Structures are given as structure tokens and as C-alpha cells.
GROMACS .gro file of C-alpha atoms in nm:
model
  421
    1UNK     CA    1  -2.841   2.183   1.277
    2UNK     CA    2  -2.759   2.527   1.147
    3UNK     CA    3  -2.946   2.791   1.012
    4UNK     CA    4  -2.980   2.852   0.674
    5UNK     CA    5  -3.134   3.094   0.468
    6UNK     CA    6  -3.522   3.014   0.383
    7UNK     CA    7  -3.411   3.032  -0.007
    8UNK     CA    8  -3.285   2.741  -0.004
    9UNK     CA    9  -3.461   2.526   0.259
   10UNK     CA   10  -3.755   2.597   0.026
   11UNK     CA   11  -3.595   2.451  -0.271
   12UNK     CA   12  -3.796   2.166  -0.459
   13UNK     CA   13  -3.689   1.764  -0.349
   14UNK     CA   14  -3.533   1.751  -0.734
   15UNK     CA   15  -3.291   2.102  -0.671
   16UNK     CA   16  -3.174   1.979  -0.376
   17UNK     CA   17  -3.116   1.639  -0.487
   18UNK     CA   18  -2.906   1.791  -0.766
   19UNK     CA   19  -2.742   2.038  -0.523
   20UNK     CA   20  -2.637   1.702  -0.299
   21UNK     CA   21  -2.506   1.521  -0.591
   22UNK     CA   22  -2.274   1.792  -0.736
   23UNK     CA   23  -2.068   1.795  -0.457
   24UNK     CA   24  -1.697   1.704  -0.448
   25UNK     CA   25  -1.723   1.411  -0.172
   26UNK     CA   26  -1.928   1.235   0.074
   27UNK     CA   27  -1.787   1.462   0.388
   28UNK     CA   28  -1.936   1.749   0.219
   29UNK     CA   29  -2.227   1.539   0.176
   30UNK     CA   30  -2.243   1.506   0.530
   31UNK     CA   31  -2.188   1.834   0.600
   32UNK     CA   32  -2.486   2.015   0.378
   33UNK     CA   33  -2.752   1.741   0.535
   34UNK     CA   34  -2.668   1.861   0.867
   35UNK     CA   35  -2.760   2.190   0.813
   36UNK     CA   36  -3.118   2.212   0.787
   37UNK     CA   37  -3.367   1.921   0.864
   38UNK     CA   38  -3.518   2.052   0.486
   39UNK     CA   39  -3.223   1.905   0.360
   40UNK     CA   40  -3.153   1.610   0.614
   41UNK     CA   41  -3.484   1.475   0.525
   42UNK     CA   42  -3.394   1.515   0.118
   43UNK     CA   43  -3.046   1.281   0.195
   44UNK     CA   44  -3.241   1.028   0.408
   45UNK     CA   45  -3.500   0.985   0.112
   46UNK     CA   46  -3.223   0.890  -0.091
   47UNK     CA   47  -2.928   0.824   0.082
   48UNK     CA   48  -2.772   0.567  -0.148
   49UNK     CA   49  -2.829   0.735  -0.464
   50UNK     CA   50  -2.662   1.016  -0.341
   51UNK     CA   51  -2.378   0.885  -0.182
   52UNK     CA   52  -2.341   0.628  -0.506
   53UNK     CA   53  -2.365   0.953  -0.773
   54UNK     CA   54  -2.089   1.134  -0.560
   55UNK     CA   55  -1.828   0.806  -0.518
   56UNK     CA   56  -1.909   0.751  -0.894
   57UNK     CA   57  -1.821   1.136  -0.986
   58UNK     CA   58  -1.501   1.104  -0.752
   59UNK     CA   59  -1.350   0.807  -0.914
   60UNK     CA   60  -1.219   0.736  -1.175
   61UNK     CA   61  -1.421   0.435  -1.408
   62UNK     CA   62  -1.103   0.278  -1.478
   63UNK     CA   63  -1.062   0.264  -1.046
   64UNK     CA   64  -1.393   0.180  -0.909
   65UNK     CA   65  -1.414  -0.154  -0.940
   66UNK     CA   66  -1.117  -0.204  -0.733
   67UNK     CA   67  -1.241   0.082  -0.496
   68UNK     CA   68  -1.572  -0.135  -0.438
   69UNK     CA   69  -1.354  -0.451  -0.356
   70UNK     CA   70  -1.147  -0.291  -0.113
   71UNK     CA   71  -1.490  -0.178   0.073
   72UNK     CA   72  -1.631  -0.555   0.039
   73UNK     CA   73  -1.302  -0.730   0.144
   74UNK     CA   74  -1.335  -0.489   0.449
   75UNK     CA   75  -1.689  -0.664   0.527
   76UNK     CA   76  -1.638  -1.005   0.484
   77UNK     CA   77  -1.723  -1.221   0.829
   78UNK     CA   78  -1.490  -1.443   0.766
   79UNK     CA   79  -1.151  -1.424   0.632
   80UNK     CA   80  -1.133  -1.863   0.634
   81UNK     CA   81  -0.992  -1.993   0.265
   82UNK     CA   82  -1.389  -2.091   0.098
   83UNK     CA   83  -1.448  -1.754   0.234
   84UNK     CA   84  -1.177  -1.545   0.085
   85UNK     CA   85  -1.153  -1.782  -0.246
   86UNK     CA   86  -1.506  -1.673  -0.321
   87UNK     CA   87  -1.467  -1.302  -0.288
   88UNK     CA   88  -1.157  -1.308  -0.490
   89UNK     CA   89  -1.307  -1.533  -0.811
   90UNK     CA   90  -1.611  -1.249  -0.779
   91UNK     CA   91  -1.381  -0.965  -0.779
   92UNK     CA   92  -1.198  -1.105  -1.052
   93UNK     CA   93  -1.494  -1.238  -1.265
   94UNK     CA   94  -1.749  -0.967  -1.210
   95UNK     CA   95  -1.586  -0.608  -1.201
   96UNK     CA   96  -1.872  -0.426  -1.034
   97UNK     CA   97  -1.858  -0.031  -1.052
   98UNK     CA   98  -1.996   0.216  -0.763
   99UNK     CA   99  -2.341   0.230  -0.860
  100UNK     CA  100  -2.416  -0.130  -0.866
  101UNK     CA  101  -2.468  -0.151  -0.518
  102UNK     CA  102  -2.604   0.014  -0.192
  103UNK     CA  103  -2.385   0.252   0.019
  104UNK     CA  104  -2.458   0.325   0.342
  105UNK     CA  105  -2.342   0.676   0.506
  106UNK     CA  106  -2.023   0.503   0.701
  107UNK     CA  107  -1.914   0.280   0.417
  108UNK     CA  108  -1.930   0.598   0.169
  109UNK     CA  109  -1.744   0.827   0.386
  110UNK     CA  110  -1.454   0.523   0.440
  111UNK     CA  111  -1.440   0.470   0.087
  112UNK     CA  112  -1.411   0.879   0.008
  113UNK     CA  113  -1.151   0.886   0.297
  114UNK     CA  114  -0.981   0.609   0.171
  115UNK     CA  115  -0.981   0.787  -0.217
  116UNK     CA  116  -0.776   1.046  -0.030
  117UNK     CA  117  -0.490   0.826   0.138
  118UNK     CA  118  -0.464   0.629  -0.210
  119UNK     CA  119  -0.431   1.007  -0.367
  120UNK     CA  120  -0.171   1.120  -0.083
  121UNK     CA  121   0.043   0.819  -0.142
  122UNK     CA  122   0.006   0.832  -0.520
  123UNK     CA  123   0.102   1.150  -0.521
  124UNK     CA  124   0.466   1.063  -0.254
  125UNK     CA  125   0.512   0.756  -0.480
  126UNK     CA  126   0.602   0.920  -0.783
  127UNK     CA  127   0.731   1.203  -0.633
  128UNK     CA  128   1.020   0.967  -0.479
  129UNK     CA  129   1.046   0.778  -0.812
  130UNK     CA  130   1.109   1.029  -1.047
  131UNK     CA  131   1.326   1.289  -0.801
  132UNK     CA  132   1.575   0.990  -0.737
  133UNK     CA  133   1.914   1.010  -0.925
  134UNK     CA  134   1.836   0.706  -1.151
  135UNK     CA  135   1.734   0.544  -1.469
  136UNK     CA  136   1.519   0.881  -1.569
  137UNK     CA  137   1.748   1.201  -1.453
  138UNK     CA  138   1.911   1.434  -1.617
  139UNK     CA  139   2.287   1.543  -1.466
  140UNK     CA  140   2.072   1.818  -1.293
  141UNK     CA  141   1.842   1.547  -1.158
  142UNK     CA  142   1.543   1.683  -1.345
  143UNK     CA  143   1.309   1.430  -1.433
  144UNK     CA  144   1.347   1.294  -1.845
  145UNK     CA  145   0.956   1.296  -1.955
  146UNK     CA  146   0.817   1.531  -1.789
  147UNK     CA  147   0.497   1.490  -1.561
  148UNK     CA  148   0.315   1.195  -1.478
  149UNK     CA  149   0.070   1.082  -1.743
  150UNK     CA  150  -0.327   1.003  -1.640
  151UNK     CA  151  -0.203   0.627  -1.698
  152UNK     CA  152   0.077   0.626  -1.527
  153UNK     CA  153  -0.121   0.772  -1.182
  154UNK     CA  154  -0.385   0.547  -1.268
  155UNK     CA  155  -0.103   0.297  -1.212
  156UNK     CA  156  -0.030   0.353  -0.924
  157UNK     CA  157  -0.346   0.417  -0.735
  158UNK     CA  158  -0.482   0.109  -0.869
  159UNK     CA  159  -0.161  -0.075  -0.705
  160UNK     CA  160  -0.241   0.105  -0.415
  161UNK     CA  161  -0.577  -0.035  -0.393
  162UNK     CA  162  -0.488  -0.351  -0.441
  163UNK     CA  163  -0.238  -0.317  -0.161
  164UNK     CA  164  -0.556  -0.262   0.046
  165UNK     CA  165  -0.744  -0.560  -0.053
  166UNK     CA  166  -0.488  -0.760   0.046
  167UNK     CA  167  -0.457  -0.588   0.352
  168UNK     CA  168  -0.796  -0.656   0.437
  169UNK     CA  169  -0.763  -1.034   0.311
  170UNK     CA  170  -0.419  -1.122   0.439
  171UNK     CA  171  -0.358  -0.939   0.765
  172UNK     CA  172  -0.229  -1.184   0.987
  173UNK     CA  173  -0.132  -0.908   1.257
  174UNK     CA  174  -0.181  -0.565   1.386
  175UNK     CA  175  -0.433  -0.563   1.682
  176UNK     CA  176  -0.717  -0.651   1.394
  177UNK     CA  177  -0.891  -0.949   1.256
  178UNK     CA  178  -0.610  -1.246   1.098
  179UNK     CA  179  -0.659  -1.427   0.822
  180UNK     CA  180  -0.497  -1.828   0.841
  181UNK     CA  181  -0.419  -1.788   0.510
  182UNK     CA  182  -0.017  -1.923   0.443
  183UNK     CA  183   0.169  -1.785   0.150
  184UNK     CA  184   0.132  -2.063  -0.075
  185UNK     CA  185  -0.264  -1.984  -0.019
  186UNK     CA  186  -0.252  -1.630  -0.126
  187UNK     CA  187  -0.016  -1.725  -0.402
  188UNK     CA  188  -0.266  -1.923  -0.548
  189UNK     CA  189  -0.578  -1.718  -0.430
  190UNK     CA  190  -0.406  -1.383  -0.480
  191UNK     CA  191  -0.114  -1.333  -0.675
  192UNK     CA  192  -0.096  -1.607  -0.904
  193UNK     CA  193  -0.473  -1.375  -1.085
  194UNK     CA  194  -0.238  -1.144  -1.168
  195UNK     CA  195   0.002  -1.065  -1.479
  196UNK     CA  196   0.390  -1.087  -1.293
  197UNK     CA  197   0.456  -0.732  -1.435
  198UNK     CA  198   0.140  -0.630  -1.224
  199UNK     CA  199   0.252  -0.843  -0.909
  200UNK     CA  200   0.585  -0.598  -0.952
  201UNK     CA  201   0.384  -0.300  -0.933
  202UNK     CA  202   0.264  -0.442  -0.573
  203UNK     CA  203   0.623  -0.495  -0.510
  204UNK     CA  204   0.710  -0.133  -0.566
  205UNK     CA  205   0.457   0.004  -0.350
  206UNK     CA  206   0.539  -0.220  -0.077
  207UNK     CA  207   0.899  -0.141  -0.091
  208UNK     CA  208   0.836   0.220  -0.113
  209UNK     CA  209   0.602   0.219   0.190
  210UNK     CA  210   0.824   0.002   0.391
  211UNK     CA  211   1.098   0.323   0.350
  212UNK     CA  212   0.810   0.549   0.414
  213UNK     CA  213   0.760   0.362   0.776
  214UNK     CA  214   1.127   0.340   0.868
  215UNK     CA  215   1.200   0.677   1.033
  216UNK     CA  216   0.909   0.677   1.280
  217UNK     CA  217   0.944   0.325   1.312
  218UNK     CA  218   1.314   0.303   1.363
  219UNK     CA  219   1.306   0.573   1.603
  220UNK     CA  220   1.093   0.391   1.802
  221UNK     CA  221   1.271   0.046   1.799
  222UNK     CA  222   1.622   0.181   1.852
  223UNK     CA  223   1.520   0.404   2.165
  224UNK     CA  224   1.204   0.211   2.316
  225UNK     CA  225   1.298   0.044   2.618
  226UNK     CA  226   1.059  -0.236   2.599
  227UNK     CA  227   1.100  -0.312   2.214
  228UNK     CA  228   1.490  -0.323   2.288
  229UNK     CA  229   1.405  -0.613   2.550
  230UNK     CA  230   1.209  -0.781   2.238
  231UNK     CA  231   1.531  -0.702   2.004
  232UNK     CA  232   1.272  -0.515   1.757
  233UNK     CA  233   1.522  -0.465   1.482
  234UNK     CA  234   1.542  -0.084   1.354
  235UNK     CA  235   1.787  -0.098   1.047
  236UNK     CA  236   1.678   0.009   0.734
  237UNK     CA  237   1.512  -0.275   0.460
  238UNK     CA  238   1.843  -0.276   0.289
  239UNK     CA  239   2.035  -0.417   0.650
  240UNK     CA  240   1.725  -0.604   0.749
  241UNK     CA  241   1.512  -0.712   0.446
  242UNK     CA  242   1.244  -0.928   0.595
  243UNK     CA  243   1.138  -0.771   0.948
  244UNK     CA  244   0.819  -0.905   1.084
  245UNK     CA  245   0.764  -0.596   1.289
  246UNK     CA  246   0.770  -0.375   1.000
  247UNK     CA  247   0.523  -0.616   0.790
  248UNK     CA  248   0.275  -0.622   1.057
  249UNK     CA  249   0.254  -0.221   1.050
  250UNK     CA  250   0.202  -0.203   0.653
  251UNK     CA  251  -0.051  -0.472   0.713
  252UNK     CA  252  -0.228  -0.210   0.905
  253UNK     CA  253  -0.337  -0.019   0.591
  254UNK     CA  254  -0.307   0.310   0.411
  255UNK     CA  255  -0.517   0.548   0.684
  256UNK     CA  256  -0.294   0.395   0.957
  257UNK     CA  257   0.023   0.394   0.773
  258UNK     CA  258  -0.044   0.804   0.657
  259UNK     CA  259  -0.115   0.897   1.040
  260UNK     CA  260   0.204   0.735   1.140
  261UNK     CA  261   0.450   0.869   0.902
  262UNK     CA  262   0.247   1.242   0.957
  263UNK     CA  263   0.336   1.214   1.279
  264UNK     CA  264   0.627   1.383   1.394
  265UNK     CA  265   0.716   1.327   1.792
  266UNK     CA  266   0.862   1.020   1.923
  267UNK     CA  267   0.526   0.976   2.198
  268UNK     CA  268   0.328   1.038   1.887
  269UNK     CA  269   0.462   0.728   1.705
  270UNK     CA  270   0.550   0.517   1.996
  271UNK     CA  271   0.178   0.562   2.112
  272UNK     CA  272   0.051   0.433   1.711
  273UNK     CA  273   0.301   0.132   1.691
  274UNK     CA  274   0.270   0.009   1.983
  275UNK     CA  275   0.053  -0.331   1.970
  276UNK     CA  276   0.069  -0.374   1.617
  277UNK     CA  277   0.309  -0.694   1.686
  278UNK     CA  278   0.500  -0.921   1.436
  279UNK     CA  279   0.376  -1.054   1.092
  280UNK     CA  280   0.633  -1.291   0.936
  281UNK     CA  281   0.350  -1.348   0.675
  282UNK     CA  282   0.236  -1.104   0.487
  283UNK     CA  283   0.314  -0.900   0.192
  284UNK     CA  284   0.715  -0.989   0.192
  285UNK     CA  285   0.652  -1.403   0.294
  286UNK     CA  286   0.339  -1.351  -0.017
  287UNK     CA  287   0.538  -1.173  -0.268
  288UNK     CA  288   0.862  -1.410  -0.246
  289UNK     CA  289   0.660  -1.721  -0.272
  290UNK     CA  290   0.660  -1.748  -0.599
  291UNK     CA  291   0.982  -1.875  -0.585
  292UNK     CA  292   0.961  -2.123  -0.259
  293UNK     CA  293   0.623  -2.291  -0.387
  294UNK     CA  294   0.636  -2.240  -0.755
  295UNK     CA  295   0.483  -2.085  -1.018
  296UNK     CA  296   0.145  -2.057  -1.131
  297UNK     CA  297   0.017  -2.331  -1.375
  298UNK     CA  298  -0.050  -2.072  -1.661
  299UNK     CA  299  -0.008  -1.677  -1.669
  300UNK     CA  300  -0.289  -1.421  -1.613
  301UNK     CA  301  -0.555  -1.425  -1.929
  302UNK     CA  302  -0.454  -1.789  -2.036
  303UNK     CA  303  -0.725  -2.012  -2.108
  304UNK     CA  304  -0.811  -2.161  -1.773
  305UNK     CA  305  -1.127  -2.332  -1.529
  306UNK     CA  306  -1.320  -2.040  -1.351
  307UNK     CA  307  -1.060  -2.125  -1.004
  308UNK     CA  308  -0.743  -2.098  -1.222
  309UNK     CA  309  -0.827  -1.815  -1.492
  310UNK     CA  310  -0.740  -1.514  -1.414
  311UNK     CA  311  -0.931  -1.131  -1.507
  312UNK     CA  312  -0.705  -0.925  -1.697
  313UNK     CA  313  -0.675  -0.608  -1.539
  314UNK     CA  314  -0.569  -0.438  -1.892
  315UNK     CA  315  -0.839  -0.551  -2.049
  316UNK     CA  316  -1.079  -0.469  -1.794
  317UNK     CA  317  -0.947  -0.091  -1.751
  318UNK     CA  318  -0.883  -0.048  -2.106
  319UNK     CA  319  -0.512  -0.005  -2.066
  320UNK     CA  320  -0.347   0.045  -2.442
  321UNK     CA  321  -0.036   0.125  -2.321
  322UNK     CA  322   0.262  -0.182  -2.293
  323UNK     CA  323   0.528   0.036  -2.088
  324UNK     CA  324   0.492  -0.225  -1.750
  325UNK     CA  325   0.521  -0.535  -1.985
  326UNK     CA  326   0.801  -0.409  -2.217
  327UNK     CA  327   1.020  -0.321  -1.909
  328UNK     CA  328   0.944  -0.622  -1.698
  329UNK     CA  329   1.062  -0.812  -2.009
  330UNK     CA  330   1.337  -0.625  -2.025
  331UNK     CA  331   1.435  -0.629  -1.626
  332UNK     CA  332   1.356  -1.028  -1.655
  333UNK     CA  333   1.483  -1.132  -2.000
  334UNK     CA  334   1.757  -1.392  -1.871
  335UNK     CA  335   1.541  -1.509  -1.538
  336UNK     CA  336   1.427  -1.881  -1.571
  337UNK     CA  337   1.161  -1.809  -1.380
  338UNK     CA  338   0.846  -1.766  -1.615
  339UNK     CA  339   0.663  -1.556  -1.332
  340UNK     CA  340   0.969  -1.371  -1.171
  341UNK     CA  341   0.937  -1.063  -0.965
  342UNK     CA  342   1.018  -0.903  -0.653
  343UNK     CA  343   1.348  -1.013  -0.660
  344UNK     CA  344   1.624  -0.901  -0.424
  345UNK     CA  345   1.856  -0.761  -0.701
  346UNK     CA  346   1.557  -0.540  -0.869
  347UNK     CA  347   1.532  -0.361  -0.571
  348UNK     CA  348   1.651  -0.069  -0.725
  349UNK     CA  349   1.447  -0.073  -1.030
  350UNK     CA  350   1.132  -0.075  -0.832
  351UNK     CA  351   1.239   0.226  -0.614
  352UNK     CA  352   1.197   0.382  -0.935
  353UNK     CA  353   0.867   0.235  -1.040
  354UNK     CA  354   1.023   0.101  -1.298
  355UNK     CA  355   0.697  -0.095  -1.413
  356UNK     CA  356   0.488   0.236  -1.360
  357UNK     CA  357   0.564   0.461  -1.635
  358UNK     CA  358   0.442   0.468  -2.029
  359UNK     CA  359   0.675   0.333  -2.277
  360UNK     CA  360   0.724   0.667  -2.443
  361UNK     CA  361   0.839   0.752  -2.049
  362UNK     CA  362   1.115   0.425  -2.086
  363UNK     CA  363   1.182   0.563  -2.459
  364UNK     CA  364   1.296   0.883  -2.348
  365UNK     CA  365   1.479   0.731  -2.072
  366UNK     CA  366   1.650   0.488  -2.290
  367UNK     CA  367   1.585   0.262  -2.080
  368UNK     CA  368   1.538  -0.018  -2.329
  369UNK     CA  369   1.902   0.035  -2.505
  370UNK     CA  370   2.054  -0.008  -2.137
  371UNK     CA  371   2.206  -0.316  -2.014
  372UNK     CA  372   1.960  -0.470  -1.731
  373UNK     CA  373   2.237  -0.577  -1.526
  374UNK     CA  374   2.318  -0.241  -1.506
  375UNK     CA  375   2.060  -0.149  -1.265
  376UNK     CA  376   2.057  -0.468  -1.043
  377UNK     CA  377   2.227  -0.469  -0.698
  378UNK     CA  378   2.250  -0.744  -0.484
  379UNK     CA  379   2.192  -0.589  -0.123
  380UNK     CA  380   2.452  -0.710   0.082
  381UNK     CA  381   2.252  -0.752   0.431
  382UNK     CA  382   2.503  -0.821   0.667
  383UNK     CA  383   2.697  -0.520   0.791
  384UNK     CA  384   2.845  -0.598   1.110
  385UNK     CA  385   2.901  -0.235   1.246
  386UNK     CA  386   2.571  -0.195   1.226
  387UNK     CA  387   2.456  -0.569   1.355
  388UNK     CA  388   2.664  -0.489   1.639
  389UNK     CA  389   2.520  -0.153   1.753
  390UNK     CA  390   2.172  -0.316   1.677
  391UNK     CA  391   2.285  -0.601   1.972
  392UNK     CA  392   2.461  -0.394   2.201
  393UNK     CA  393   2.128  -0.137   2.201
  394UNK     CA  394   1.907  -0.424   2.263
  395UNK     CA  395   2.166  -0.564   2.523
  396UNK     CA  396   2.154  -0.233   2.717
  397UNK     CA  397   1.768  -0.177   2.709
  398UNK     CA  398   1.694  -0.541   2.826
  399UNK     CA  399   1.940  -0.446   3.133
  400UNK     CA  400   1.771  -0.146   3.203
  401UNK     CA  401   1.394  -0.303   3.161
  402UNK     CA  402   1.554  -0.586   3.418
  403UNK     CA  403   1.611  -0.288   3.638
  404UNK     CA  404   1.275  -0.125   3.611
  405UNK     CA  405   1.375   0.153   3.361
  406UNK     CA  406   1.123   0.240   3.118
  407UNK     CA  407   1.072   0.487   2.817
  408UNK     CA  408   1.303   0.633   2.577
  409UNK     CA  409   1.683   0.565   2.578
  410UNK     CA  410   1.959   0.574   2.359
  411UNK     CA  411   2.347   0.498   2.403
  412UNK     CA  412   2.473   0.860   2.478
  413UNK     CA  413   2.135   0.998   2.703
  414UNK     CA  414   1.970   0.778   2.969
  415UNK     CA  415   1.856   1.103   3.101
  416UNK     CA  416   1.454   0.995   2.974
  417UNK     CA  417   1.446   0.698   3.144
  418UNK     CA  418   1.143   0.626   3.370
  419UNK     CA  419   1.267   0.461   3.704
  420UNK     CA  420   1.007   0.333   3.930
  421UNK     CA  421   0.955   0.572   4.279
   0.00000   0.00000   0.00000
């Protein structure tokens, strides 16, 4: 431990206490009871109540109950269907905030570290939503509205942290523990608790960190040798809308998915993907099954038994504003599906967060005077220029594996390639 000036060491139990609990987060924590055993010894006499104080003063009220699920769902022994079930009717029953429970030193600093991905990708999110040339730009492409409001970030971290419970409940891939839950499970464990306007929300955030995966990913699918003898697809979402391989990395969770589209080298990225396999189940086979196994017997906040009700997220974080409901009524108006979303033709509405913003946001867009159809594209997914390159890349690569060759290759520089001496 380091030295520190005999001031402070002699401070009473109750100063330093108070000195611990002011701080920003639980790594600084860490770092000030390191420094003296005077101070150690005041953190290991109360350890949680420090560590809960500083989570509490971190997070926002309105996000801490989800912020506590995400570290439970990352505990659980068991990930079977009683198992999961349970959690999910607690976390939906019982919102539980930071200090109602025990932290120890590793679960604090994962949550805090976790606080910061969900702020990093917040903070990308609407970045990408409101620069795009879209429903809310001017002919300058300055964003109509101005910046985000506290509600509308609240938004989207909240949808970010529910990205990570199912992460932690759903993973079926990835080099971690699988859950054997199918799609029709989490639709009725999972999806079918929330409001369809919230479910959209999840569907924006996965779409938009499927695009944030696709350069490092794609670069290594279209030039790894051995992926190429696995035809590992590497076009873009629009071209290839339901890839496995790309599901199974998202299912890895925010800190993995940050480091990987941080990194910038090819050996950097190939070395992060590699093992993290093929997951034809998770959040794309969850979100779309809506449609293939029905829809839920009432909507979110109906009267229901404790198994079918649902907790109102609204309600629970006080949310007065109706901005996500008015314009997923509006994007949905002629769907005969009474829980639609994530469909393929609101693809571009959701790269725009459509069912993220206020509705004095979507007033000053107009976006309620616009025709929906407008906005809806049906992604046409089979190009074959770009089928064929995909097949004669994966072609070459499997001749070249056949051969020996490994490492990095593309069509116009087989210069890389590692031949066996």
C-alpha cells in the first residue's frame, strides 16, 4: 500500500467512511482502500455499505432496479426454465433498488464497469440516431429538437440493460454458459412482460449493435481462412438478416461487444471472435417469435395471474411521457398484429430510435402528420453480386485450408497466407 500523509490516516472511522462514500465509483473505491491499511481496515468494516451508497449515488433511481437484475441474472446456477421463470416473475414483481441487498467488492466493481459500457453505448446510440439523414434532420442534417432529453437517455440505457439480462438468461452460445431455453420460451418468459413499444426499443438496440459489430466482424469472416472453410457469412444485416455467427457475438454482452468494436487490427479482432460460434437462437429467433408462435394472451399491465401479468415498466420508473407509445401506434396503425414489432420493413425507423425520443421530439419532427408507409422499406436480401463474391471467397479459402494455408487472405493478396514448412 502507499504512503499517505498521517493527516488523514488519523482521520476518525465516521470521516473516512464519508470520504469512501463520496466518491464517483467503486474503482476509486478500490483505489483509496489500498492506500493505507488505516483506510483498508475502514472499507473492510463496512464493505457493503460502502460499495451500496456509491452504486446508489452512480445510478440513476429510475435504472437501478434493472442494474441489480442484470447482476442477479449473472449469478443464477442454473439457467433451466423453473430456474429462469422464477427470477424473471421476481424481477418483474419486486423492483429491488441497490441498497436492498449485499454487494460484495467483485460484484460492485462489475456492476460500476458495466454502468460505463451501458453509458458508452448510450451515448453511440443516439449519436447514430439523430446524425442520420432521416425522419428528424434538417437539409443541413442538423438534428430537429435539439439534445437528448434525461428521458430519452434514460431510454435507452434502460434498453440497454435489458439487453444484458437477456444476455445473461438467453445465451445459447459464445464460449459461456447456454441456456435450453427455445424462442417460444423466452417469448412467454421474456418478451411477452413487456409493452410491444418497449420490446421495439430492444429491437433498436439490437439492430444498432449488430451494425456496430459488422466491420470487425466482417473483416474477419471475409479474409479468415478457416471461417471461409465454415462459409461464415460477412455481408452486412441488410444482405444477410439472420446470421447465427453474428447473434452469438451480441450474445456475448456489452463489455465484450465494446472491446471488439475498440479494437482496431485485424489479429486484434480475429483473436476476440474467434470461439464465440453460431447462435441461431437468440435475440433475432426471440424477437421475431412473436409472429411464428403468437401473441401474448393479454398486453403488459392487463389484469392477469402472477405467471401471465406483467410489471409495467412506466409505472414503475415514473415515465409521464407517451412519445414510444404514440409512435409505435403510429408505425403499427394498419398491422393486424395486436403485439407487432421488429418487423423487417421498420428497419429503418428503428435505426432512428424511432420509439426513443419524447413526443415533443416526434412533434417537432412532424413525425405524426407523415405517412408511415413513408418510412418502411422492405430489405431486399438477395443481391446476387454480392452472394456470389460471398461463395467464390469461401470457395477459394476452403481450397487453400485443403492445402494447408492458413491466416488472412483475400481475392487480390494471398501474400499473408501461412503455408506449413
Amino acid at each position: 500500500m502507499g504512503d499517505m500523509p498521517t493527516q488523514l490516516t488519523a482521520l476518525s472511522c465516521e470521516l473516512k467512511y464519508a470520504i469512501f462514500t463520496s466518491l464517483p465509483n467503486v474503482s476509486s473505491v478500490e483505489a483509496l482502500a489500498l492506500t493505507s491499511s488505516s483506510f483498508y481496515h475502514t472499507f473492510n468494516g463496512a464493505r457493503s455499505l460502502i460499495l451500496g451508497q456509491v452504486l446508489e449515488i452512480g445510478l440513476e433511481p429510475e435504472l437501478q432496479h434493472a442494474a441489480v437484475a442484470v447482476s442477479g441474472s449473472s449469478q443464477l446456477q442454473s439457467l433451466d426454465q423453473n430456474t429462469v421463470a422464477a427470477f424473471l416473475k421476481e424481477f418483474f414483481k419486486n423492483p429491488k433498488m441497490v441498497c436492498s441487498r449485499t454487494w460484495s467488492l467483485g460484484q460492485a466493481r462489475r456492476l460500476s464497469d458495466l454502468d460505463n459500457h451501458v453509458q458508452f453505448f448510450t451515448d453511440e446510440f443516439i449519436s447514430s440516431a439523430l446524425s442520420r439523414h432521416s425522419i428528424g434532420c434538417t437539409h443541413d442534417n442538423v438534428s430537429v429538437g435539439g439534445p437528448p432529453s434525461i428521458r430519452e437517455i434514460r431510454r435507452v440505457k434502460r434498453a440497454l440493460y435489458y439487453f444484458e439480462i437477456y444476455c445473461n438468461l438467453f445465451r445459447q452460445g459464445g464460449g459461456r454458459r447456454k441456456s435450453p431455453q427455445d424462442a417460444e420460451n423466452q417469448q412467454l418468459m421474456f418478451f411477452n412482460r413487456f409493452e410491444p413499444w418497449e420490446n421495439e426499443q430492444l429491437a433498436c438496440i439490437r439492430d444498432f449493435l449488430i451494425n456496430s459489430i459488422s466491420e470487425p466482424f466482417n473483416d474477419v469472416a471475409e479474409h479468415d481462412i478457416d471461417w471461409g472453410v465454415h462459409s461464415v457469412p460477412f455481408l452486412n444485416d441488410e444482405d444477410s438478416p439472420q446470421n447465427g455467427y453474428k447473434e452469438a457475438v451480441l450474445s456475448r454482452g456489452l463489455e465484450f461487444l465494446r472491446e471488439l468494436i475498440t479494437a482496431k487490427t485485424y489479429e486484434d479482432r480475429r483473436r476476440l471472435l474467434y470461439g464465440t460460434g453460431c447462435d441461431n437462437m437468440f435475440l433475432f429467433k426471440g424477437l421475431s417469435s412473436h409472429v411464428e408462435g403468437g401473441n401474448a394472451p393479454h398486453l403488459a399491465g392487463s389484469d392477469g395471474d402472477d405467471d401471465g401479468g406483467a410489471w409495467s415498466v412506466q409505472a414503475a420508473d415514473s415515465e409521464d411521457d407517451d412519445g414510444p407509445i404514440i409512435a409505435w401506434r403510429w408505425a403499427h396503425a394498419r398491422s393486424t398484429v395486436r403485439r407487432d414489432y421488429f418487423r423487417r420493413d421498420t428497419c429503418y425507423l428503428r435505426e432512428r430510435g424511432y420509439v426513443m425520443w419524447d413526443h415533443k421530439r416526434l412533434d417537432q419532427w412532424r413525425l405524426l402528420d407523415k405517412e408511415p408507409r413513408s418510412f418502411m422499406v422492405m430489405q431486399d436480401n438477395f443481391n446476387p453480386e454480392l452472394r456470389n463474391r460471398q461463395r467464390d471467397s469461401h470457395r477459394a479459402r476452403a481450397r487453400i485450408w485443403s492445402q494447408g494455408g492458413r491466416g488472412w487472405w483475400s481475392p487480390k493478396d494471398g501474400s499473408r497466407v501461412e503455408w506449413p514448412t
